[in-house]
Coordinates of C-alpha atoms in Angstrom, one line a residue:
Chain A
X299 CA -53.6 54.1 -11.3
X300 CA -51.8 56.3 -13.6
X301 CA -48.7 54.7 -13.2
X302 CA -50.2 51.6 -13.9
X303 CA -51.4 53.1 -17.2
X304 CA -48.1 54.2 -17.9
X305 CA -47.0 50.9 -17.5
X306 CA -49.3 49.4 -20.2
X307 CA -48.3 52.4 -22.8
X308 CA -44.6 51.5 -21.7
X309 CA -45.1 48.2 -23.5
X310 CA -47.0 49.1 -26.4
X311 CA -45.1 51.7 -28.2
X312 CA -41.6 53.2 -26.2
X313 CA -40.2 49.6 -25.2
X314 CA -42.3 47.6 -27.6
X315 CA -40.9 44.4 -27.8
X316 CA -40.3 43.6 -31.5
X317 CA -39.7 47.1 -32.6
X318 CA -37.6 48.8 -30.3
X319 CA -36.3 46.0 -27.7
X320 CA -35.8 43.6 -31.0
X321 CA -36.4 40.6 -28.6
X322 CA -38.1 37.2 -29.8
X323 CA -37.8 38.1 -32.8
X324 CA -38.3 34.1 -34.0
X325 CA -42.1 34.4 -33.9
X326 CA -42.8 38.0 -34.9
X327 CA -41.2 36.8 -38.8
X328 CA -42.4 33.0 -38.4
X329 CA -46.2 33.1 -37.9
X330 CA -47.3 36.4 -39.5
X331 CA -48.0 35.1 -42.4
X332 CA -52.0 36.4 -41.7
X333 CA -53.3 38.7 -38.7
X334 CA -55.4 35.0 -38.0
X335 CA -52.2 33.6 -36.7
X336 CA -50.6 36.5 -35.2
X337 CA -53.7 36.9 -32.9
X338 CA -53.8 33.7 -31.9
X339 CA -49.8 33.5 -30.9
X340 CA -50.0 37.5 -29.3
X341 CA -52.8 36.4 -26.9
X342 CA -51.1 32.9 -25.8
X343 CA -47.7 35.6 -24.8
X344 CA -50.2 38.0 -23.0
X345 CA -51.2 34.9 -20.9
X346 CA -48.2 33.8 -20.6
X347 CA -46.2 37.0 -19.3
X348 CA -49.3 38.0 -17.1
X349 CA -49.6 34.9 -15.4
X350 CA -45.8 34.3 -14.8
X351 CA -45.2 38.1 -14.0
X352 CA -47.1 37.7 -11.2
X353 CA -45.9 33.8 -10.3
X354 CA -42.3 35.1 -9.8
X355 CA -43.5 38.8 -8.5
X356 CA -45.1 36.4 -5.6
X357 CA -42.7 33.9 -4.9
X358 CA -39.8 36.5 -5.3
X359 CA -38.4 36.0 -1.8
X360 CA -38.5 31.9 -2.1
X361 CA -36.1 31.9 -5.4
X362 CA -32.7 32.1 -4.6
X363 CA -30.6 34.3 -6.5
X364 CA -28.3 32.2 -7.6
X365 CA -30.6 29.5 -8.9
X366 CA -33.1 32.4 -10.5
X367 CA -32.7 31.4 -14.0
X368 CA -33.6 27.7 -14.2
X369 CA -36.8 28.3 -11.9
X370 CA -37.4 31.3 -13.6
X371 CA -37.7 28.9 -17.0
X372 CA -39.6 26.4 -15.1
X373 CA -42.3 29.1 -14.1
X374 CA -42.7 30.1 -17.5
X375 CA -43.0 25.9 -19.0
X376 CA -45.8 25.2 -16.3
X377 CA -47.8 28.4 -17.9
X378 CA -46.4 27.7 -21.4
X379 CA -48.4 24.0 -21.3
X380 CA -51.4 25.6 -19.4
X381 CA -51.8 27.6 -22.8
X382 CA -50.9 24.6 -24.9
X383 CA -53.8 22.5 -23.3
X384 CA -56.0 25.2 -23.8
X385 CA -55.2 26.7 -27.1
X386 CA -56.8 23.6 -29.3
X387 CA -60.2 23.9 -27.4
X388 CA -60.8 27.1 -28.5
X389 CA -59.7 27.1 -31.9
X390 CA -58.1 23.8 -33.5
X391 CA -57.1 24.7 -36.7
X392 CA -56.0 27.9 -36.5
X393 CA -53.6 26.4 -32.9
X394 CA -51.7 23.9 -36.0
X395 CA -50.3 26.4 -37.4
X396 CA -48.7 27.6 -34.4
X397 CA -48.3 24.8 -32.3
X398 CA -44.7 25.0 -32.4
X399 CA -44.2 28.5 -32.2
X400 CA -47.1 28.1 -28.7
X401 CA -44.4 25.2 -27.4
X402 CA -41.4 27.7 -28.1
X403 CA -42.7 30.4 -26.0
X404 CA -40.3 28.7 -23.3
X405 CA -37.7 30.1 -24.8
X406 CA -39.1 33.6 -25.8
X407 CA -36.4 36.3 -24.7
X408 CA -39.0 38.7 -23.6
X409 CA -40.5 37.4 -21.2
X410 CA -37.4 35.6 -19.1
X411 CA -35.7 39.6 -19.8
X412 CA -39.3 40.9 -17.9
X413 CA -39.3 38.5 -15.3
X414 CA -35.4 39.6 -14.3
X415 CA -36.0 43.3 -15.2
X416 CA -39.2 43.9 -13.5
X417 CA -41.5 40.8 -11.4
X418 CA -38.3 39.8 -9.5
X419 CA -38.0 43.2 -8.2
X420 CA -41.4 45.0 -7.8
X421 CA -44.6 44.1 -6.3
X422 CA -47.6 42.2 -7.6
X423 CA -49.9 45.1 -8.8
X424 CA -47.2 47.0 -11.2
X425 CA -45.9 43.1 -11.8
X426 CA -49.1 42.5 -13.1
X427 CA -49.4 45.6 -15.4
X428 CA -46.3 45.3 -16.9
X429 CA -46.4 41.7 -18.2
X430 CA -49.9 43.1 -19.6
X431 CA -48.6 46.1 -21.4
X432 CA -45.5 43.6 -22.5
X433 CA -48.0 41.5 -24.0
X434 CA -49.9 43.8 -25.5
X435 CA -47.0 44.9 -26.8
X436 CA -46.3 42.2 -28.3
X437 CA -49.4 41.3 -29.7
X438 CA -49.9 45.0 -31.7
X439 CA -46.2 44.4 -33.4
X440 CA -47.7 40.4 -34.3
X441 CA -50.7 42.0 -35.6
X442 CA -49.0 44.6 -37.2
X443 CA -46.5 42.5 -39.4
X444 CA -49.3 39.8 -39.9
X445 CA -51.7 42.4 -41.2
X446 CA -48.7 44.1 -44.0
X447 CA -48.1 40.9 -45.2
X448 CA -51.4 39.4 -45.5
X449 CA -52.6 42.1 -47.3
X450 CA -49.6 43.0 -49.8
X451 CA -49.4 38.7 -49.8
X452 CA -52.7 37.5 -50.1
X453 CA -55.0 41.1 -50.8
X454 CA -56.9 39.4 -47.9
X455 CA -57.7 40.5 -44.1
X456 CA -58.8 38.3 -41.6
X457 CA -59.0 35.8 -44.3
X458 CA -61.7 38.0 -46.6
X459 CA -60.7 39.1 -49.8
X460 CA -60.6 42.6 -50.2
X461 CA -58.3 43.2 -53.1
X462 CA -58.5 39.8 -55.4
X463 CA -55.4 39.5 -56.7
X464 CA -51.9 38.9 -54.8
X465 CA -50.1 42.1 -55.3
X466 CA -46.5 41.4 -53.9
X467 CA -46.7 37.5 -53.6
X468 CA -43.2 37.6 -51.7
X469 CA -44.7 39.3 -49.0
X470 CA -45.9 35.8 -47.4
X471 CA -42.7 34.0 -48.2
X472 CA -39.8 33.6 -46.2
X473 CA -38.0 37.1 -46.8
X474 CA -40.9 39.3 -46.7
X475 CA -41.5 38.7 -42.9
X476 CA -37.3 40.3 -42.6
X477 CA -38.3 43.0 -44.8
X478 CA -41.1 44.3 -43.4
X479 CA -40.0 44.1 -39.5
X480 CA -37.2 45.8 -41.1
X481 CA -38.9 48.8 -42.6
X482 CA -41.0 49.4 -39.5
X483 CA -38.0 49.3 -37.3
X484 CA -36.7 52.3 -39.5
X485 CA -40.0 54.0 -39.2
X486 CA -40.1 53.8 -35.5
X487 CA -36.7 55.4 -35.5
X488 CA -37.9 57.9 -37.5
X489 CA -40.6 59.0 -35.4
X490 CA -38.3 58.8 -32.8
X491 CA -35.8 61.3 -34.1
X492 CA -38.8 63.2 -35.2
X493 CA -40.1 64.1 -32.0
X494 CA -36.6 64.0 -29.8
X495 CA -34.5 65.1 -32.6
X496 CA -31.4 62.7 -31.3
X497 CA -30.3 60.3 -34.2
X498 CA -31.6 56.7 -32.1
X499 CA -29.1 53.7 -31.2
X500 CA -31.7 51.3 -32.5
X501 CA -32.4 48.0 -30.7
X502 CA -31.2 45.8 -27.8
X503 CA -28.3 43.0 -28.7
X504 CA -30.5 40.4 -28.5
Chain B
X129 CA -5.6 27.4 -27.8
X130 CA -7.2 30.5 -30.0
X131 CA -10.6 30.0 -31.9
X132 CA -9.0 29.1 -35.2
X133 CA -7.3 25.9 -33.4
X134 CA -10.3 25.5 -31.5
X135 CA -13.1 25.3 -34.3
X136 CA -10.2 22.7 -36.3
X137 CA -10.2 20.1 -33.5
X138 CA -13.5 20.3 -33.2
X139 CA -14.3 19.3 -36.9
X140 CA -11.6 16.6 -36.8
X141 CA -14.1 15.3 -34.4
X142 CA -17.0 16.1 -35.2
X143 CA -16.3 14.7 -39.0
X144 CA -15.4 10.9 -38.1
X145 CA -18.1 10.6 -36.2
X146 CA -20.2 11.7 -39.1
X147 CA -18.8 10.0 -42.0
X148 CA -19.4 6.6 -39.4
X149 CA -22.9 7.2 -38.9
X150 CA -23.5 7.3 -42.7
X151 CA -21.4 4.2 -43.5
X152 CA -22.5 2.1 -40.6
X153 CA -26.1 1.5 -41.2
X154 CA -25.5 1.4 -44.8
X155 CA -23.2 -1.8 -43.9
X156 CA -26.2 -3.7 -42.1
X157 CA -28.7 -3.0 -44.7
X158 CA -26.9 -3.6 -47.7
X159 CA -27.3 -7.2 -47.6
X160 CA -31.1 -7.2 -48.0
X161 CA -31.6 -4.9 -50.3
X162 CA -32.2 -6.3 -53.5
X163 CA -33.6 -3.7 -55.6
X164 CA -33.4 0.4 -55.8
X165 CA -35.4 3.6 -56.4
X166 CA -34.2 5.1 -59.4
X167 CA -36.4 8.4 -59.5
X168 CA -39.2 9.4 -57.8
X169 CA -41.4 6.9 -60.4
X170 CA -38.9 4.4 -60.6
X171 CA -37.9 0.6 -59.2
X172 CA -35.0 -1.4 -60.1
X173 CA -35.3 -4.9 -59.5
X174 CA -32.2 -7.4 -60.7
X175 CA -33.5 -11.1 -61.2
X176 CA -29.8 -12.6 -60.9
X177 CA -30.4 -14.6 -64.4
X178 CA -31.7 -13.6 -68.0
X179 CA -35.3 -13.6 -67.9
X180 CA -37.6 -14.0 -71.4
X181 CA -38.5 -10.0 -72.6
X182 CA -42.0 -11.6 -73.2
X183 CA -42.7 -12.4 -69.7
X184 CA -40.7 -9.4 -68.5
X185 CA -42.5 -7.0 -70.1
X186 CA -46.2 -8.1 -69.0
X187 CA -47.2 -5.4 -66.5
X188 CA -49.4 -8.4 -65.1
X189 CA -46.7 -10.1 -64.0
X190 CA -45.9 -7.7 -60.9
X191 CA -47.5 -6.8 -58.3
X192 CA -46.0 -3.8 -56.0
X193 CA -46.9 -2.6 -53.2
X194 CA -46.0 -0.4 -49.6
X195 CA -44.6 -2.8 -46.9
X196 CA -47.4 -1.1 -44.4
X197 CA -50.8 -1.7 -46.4
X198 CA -50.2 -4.8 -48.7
X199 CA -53.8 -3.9 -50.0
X200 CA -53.3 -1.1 -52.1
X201 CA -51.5 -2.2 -55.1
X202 CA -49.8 0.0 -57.1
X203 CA -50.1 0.1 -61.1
X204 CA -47.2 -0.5 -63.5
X205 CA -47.4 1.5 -66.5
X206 CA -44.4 0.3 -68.2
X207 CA -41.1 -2.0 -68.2
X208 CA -38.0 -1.4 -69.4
X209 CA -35.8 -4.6 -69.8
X210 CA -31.9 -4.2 -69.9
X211 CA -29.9 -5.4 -73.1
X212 CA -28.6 -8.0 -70.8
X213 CA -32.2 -8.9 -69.8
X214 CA -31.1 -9.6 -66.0
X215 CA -32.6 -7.0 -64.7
X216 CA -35.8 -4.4 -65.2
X217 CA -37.1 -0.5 -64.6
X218 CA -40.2 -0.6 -63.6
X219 CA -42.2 3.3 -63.8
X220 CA -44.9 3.9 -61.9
X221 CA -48.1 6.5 -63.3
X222 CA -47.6 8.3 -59.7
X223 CA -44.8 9.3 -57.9
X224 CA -43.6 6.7 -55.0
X225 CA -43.2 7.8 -51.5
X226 CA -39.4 7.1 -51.1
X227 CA -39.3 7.5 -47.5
X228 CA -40.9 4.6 -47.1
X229 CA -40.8 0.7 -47.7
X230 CA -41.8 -1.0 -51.2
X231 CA -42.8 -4.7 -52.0
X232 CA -42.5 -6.5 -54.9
X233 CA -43.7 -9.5 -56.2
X234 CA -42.7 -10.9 -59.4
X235 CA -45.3 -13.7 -60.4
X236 CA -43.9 -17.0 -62.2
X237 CA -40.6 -15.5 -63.2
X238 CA -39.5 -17.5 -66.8
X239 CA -36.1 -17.8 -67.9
X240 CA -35.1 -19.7 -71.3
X241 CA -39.1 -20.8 -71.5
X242 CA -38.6 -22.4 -67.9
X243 CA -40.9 -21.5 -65.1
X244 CA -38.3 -20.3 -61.7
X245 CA -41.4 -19.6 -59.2
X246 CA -42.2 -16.4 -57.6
X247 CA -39.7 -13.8 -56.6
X248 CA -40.0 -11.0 -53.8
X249 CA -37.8 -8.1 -53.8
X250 CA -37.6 -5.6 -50.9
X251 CA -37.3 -1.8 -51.8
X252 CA -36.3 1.1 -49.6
X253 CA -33.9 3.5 -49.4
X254 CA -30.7 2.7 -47.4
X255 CA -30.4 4.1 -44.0
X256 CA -27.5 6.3 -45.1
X257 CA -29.0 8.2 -47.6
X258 CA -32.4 9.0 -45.6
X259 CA -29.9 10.2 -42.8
X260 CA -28.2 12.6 -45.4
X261 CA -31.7 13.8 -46.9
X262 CA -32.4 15.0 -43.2
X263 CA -28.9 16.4 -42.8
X264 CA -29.1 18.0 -46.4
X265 CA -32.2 19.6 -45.5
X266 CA -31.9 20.5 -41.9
X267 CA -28.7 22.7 -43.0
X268 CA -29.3 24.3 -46.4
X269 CA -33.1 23.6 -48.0
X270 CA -34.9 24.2 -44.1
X271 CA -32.4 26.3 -42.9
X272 CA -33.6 27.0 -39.7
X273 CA -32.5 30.6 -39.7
X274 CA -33.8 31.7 -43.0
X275 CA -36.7 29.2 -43.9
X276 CA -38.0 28.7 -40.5
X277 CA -36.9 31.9 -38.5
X278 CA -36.0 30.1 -35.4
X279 CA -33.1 31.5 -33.1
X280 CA -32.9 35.1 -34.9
X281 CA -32.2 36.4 -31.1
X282 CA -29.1 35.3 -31.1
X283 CA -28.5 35.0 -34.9
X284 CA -28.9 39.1 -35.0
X285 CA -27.1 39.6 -31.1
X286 CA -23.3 37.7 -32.1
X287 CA -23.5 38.1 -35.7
X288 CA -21.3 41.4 -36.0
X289 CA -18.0 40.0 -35.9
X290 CA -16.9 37.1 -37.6
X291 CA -14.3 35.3 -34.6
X292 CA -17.7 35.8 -32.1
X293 CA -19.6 34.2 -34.8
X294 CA -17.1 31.4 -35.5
X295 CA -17.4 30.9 -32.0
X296 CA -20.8 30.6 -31.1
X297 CA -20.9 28.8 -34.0
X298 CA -18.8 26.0 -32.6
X299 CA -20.5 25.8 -29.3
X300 CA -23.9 25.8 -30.5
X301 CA -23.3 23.1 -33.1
X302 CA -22.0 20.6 -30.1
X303 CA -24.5 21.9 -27.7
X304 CA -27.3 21.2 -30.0
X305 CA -26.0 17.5 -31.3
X306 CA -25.5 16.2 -27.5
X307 CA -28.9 17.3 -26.3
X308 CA -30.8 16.1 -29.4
X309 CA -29.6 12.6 -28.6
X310 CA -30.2 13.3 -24.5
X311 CA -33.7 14.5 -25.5
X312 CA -34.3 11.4 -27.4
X313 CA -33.0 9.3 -25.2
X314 CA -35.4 10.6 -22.0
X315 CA -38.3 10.7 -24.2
X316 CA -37.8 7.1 -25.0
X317 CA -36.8 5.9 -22.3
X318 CA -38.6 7.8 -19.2
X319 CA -41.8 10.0 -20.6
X320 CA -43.3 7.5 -23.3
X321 CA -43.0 4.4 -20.7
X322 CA -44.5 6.4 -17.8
X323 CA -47.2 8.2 -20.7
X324 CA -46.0 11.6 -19.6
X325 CA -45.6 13.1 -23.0
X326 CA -47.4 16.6 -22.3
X327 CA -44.5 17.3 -19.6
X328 CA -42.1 16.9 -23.0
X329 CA -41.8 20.8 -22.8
X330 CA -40.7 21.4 -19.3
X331 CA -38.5 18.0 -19.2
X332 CA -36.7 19.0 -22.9
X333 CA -35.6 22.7 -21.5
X334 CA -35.0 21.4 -18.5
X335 CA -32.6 18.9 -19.9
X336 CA -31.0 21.6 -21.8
X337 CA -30.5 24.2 -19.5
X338 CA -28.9 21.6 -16.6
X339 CA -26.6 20.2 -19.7
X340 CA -25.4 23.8 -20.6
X341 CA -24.8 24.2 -16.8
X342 CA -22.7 21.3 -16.6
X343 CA -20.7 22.3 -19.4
X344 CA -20.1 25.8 -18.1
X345 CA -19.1 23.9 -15.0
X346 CA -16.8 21.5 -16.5
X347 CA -15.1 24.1 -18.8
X348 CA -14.2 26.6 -16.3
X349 CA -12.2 24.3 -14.3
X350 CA -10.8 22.1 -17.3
X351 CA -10.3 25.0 -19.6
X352 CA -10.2 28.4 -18.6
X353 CA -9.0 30.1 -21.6
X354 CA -11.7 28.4 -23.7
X355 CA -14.3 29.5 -20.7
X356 CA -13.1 32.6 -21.6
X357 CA -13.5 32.6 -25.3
X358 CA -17.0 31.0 -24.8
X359 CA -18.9 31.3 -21.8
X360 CA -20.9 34.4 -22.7
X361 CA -22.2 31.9 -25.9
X362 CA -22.9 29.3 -23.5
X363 CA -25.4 30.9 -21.4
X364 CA -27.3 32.2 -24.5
X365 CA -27.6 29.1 -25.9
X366 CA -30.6 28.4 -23.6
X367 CA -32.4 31.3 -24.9
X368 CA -32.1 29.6 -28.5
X369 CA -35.2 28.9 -29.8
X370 CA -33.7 26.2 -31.9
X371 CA -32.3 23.9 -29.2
X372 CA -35.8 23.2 -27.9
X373 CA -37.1 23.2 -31.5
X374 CA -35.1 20.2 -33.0
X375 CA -36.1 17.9 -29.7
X376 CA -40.1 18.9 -30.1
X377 CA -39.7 18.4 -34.3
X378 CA -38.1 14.9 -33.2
X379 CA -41.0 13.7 -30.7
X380 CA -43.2 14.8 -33.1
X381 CA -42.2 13.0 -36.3
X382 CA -40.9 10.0 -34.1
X383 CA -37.2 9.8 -35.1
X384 CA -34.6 7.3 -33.9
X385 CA -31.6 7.9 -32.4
X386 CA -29.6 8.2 -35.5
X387 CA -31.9 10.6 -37.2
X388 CA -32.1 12.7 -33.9
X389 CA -28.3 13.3 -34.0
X390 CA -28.0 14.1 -37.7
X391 CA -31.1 16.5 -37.4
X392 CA -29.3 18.3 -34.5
X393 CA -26.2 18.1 -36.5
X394 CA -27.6 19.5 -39.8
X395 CA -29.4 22.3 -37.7
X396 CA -26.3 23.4 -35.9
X397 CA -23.9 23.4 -38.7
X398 CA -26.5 25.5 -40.6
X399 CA -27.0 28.1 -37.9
X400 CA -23.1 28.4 -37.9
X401 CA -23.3 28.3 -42.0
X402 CA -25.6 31.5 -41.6
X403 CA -24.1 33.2 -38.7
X404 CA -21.0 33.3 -40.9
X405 CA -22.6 34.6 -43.8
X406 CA -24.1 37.0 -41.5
X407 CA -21.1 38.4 -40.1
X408 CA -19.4 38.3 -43.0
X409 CA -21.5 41.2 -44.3
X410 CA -22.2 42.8 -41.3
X411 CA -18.7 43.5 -41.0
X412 CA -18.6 45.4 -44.4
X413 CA -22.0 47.0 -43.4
X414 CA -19.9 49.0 -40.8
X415 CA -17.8 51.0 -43.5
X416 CA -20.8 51.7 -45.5
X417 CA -23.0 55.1 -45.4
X418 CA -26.7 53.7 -44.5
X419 CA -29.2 56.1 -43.7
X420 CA -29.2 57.4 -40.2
X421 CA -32.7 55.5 -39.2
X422 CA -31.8 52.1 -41.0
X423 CA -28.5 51.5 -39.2
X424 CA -28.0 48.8 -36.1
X425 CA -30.7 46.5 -36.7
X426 CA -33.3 47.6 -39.4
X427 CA -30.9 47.1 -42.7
X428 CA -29.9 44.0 -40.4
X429 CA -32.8 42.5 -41.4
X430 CA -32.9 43.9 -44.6
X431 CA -29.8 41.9 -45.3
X432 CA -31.2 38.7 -43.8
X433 CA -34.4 39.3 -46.1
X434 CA -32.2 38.9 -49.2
X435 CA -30.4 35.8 -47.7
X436 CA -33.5 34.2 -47.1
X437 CA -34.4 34.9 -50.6
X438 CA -31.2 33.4 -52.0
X439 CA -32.0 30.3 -49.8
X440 CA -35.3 29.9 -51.3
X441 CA -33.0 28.5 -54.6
X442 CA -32.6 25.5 -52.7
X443 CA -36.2 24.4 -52.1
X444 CA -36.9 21.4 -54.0
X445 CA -33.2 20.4 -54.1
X446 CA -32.8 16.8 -53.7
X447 CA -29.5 14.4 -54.5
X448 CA -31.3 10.7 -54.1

C-alpha cells in the first residue's frame, strides 16, 4: 500500500506534470483564468488518465508494439467523449468555457507519455494509482495557476469577491497565465536546490 | 536539398495556391454585387443614373435589412449624396454585422422628376476579403500560440534553434492545411449524413494521425534526406494541440471548404511566425547570465509572456 501512496505523491509534487515534467502545458495557461474552470478541466484529466491507465494496463498484451501509438490515442478519444457527454450534465455553464480545452484532452502530452512510461508496462493496481497521482497532479498545478490569477486578476475566489478591486488586471489576460507558470517553475527549482543543493536541469523537452 | 531550399520551394507553392483562392471567388461574386460596406455603419449603393437630392435624401425612401430576417428593418439616420448624385452613403445609428448579408430596397427611385420604380441592391462582403479576415486573424490577432495557448508542447520543445524551428515550421504549416481540408471534407461528407457528429473527436485524430503516417511513409522512401531533416517533427505533430483544434473550431462555426483551408493556413503560418520569433531569442538567451533557478524553461515562458503581451497590440485590428 505504501508504494501505492508513493505513487500518488510521485505525481503531485516530484514529477508534477506542469511544473516539473512541463508537459500539456496548452491547458495549464488557457483555462486558468479562475480556480472555477481549472477544477472543472483537472477532474475531466483525473478521469481521463485513471480510466485509460487502466484500459491499456489491461489490454497490454493485445496491442501490438508496433501499432501502440494510434490505439494508444484511440483509448484515450473513447474516454475523452465519455467525459464530454458527461461534463454538461453536471455543470453547463461552467463545461462552455472549456469545451474545447475537454475535446483537446486527446492530444494532452501527459497522458499518452503515462500510458508508454508506466500502464503499458506494469500491472493494473500500481497502473491505476499512477494515472491517479498523475491527475491529481495535474489538477493541484490547474488549481494552483487558476487561483494566482484569479485573485491578483479579478480580487475574487471561487467567484466571491474578497478584495473589490482588480489589483494586477493583466493577470487574467493572455501573458499573465506565461508569467505566472513561469515564476512557479523557478520556485520549484528553488526548493529543489534547497533541499538537494544540486543546481536543477529544469523540465522535460516537451 | 538543405532546409533553406526546402522552406523556398515550399512557399513558391504554397503562395499560388493562396493568391488563387483569394482571387477566385472574388471573380464569381463580383458580378452581383452592386453595393459595398464602407465602415462598420456604412452602405454604398450606386443607382447607375443621377437621382433628384430631394428624393435621395428622404430616409423613408429605403428600407434595409439582413438577407436572413427580412422583418427587422434597420433605421437610416442619414444620407450622404455624391457631387455627381449617382450614387449614396447611407449610415446606420448601429454598427452592421459585416459578416453577413444586407438588403436594400430603394422605394420609387426619381431621376430628373421622373419615377424609375423600385431598386434592390444586394450587400455583403466579397468572398475574398472574409477569407483574408480569417487568414489575418488566424495568424497575427488570434494567434494561436500567444492568444489562445494551443500547441505550447511543442512550441517550447523545438523552439531553441532557429533551422529546427524553420523546420517544423514548414512541416506543420502543410500538415495542418491538408488535414483541415480532409477533416472538412469527412465531416461533410461521411459524419453529418450518417448523424455521427459526437464520434467528430475520435474520427478528426484519427484522420490525422493515419495522414502523418502516410507522409512519414511516403517521405522515407521518396526522400530520405528530407526524412532525415524532418521526421522527428513529423511524429510530434500529432501531439499538437492545434491540429485537432482548427478541425473542431471549423465543425463548430460551420465553415466551407475554402474557409477551412485558409484557417488551417493562417494557423500554421502563425505557429511558424512565433516559433521563429521564439528561437530567435532563445538563441541569445543561451549567452546571457539568468539566474541559476530561471534557466531552461521558467524565463522560457517569461519571454513568451512578453510576446503575448506585444501581440495583444493587434486585437481589434481589422483592414475591411
Amino acid at each position: 500500500m505504501s508504494s501505492n501512496l508513493k505513487l500518488i505523491w510521485n505525481g503531485l509534487i516530484p514529477e508534477n506534470p506542469i511544473f516539473r515534467l512541463a508537459l500539456s502545458m496548452c491547458p495549464a495557461v488557457a483555462v486558468t483564468t479562475s480556480v472555477e474552470n481549472g477544477l472543472m478541466l483537472g477532474l475531466a484529466v483525473v478521469f481521463v488518465q485513471v480510466f485509460s491507465s487502466c484500459t491499456v494496463s489491461i489490454f497490454k498484451s493485445f496491442i501490438h508494439p508496433r501499432i501502440r501509438i494510434p490505439a494508444y490515442v484511440i483509448v484515450i478519444a473513447l474516454w475523452v467523449t465519455v467525459i464530454d457527454m458527461i461534463l454538461p450534465v453536471i455543470s453547463p455553464d461552467v463545461y462552455k468555457k472549456v469545451e474545447l480545452f475537454v475535446k483537446l484532452i486527446v492530444v494532452f502530452a501527459i497522458i499518452i507519455s503515462r500510458l508508454e512510461l508506466f500502464a503499458s508496462k506494469e500491472p493494473l493496481i500500481p497502473s491505476f494509482f499512477d494515472g491517479l497521482g498523475m491527475g491529481f497532479g495535474f489538477l493541484f498545478g490547474l488549481c494552483l495557476i487558476g487561483a494566482i490569477r484569479e485573485f491578483f486578476g479579478t480580487g475574487q475566489l471561487f467567484g466571491y469577491d474578497i478584495l473589490g478591486f482588480n489589483p494586477l488586471l493583466i493577470m487574467v489576460l493572455p501573458a499573465g497565465g506565461f508569467f505566472v507558470i513561469g515564476f512557479i517553475m523557478a520556485i520549484f527549482n528553488w526548493f529543489e536546490y534547497k533541499i538537494t543543493g544540486k543546481i536543477p536541469t529544469s523540465g522535460g523537452a516537451h | 536539398m538543405n532546409v533553406k531550399q526546402f522552406s523556398n520551394v515550399a512557399l513558391l507553392i504554397v503562395l499560388p495556391i493562396f493568391l488563387f483562392l483569394m482571387i477566385f471567388p472574388t471573380l464569381v461574386h463580383a458580378a452581383t454585387g452592386s453595393g459595398s460596406f464602407k465602415k462598420d455603419t456604412e452602405i454604398q449603393i450606386s443607382f447607375g443614373a443621377p437621382v433628384d437630392e430631394t428624393w435621395a435624401n428622404d430616409p423613408a425612401n429605403y428600407r434595409v435589412f439582413q438577407k436572413t430576417d427580412p422583418d427587422i428593418e434597420i433605421p437610416v439616420t442619414s444620407i450622404t449624396l455624391s457631387p455627381r448624385k449617382t450614387s449614396a452613403v447611407l449610415t446606420f445609428g448601429e454598427a452592421l454585422n459585416l459578416s453577413s448579408e444586407y438588403e436594400v430596397q430603394a422605394k420609387n427611385v426619381t431621376s430628373d422628376g421622373k419615377v424609375l420604380g423600385n431598386v434592390e441592391f444586394l450587400v455583403k462582403k466579397s468572398e475574398g476579403q472574409i477569407l483574408f479576415t480569417i487568414f489575418l486573424g488566424a495568424m497575427l490577432i488570434n494567434n494561436f500560440v500567444f492568444t489562445k495557448y494551443l500547441g505550447l508542447c511543442i512550441f517550447f520543445g523545438v523552439s531553441q534553434k532557429k533551422e529546427t524551428a524553420i523546420g517544423m515550421g514548414i512541416t506543420f504549416t502543410i500538415v495542418m492545411v491538408l488535414s483541415a481540408v480532409m477533416c472538412w471534407a469527412l465531416l461533410t461528407f461521411v459524419l453529418q449524413p450518417l448523424h455521427l457528429g459526437f464520434l467528430q473527436i475520435i474520427v478528426f485524430i484519427g484522420t490525422v494521425a493515419i495522414f502523418v503516417q502516410a507522409v512519414d511513409t511516403i517521405l522515407r522512401k521518396v526522400n530520405p534526406y528530407l526524412f532525415k531533416k524532418l521526421g522527428v517533427f513529423l511524429v510530434l505533430i500529432v501531439t499538437n494541440c492545434i491540429i485537432l483544434a482548427v478541425p473542431l473550431i471549423n465543425a463548430d462555426s460551420g465553415n466551407g471548404p475554402f474557409e477551412s483551408l485558409t484557417l488551417g493556413l493562417g494557423a500554421g503560418l502563425g505557429f511558424a511566425l512565433a516559433l521563429f520569433l521564439m528561437s530567435c531569442v532563445r538563441e541569445k538567451l543561451e549567452l546571457c547570465r539568468v539566474p541559476a533557478m530561471f534557466k531552461g524553461l521558467p524565463i522560457a515562458f517569461v519571454v513568451a509572456g512578453v510576446f503575448a503581451l506585444s501581440f495583444l497590440g493587434f486585437s481589434g485590428f481589422s483592414i475591411f
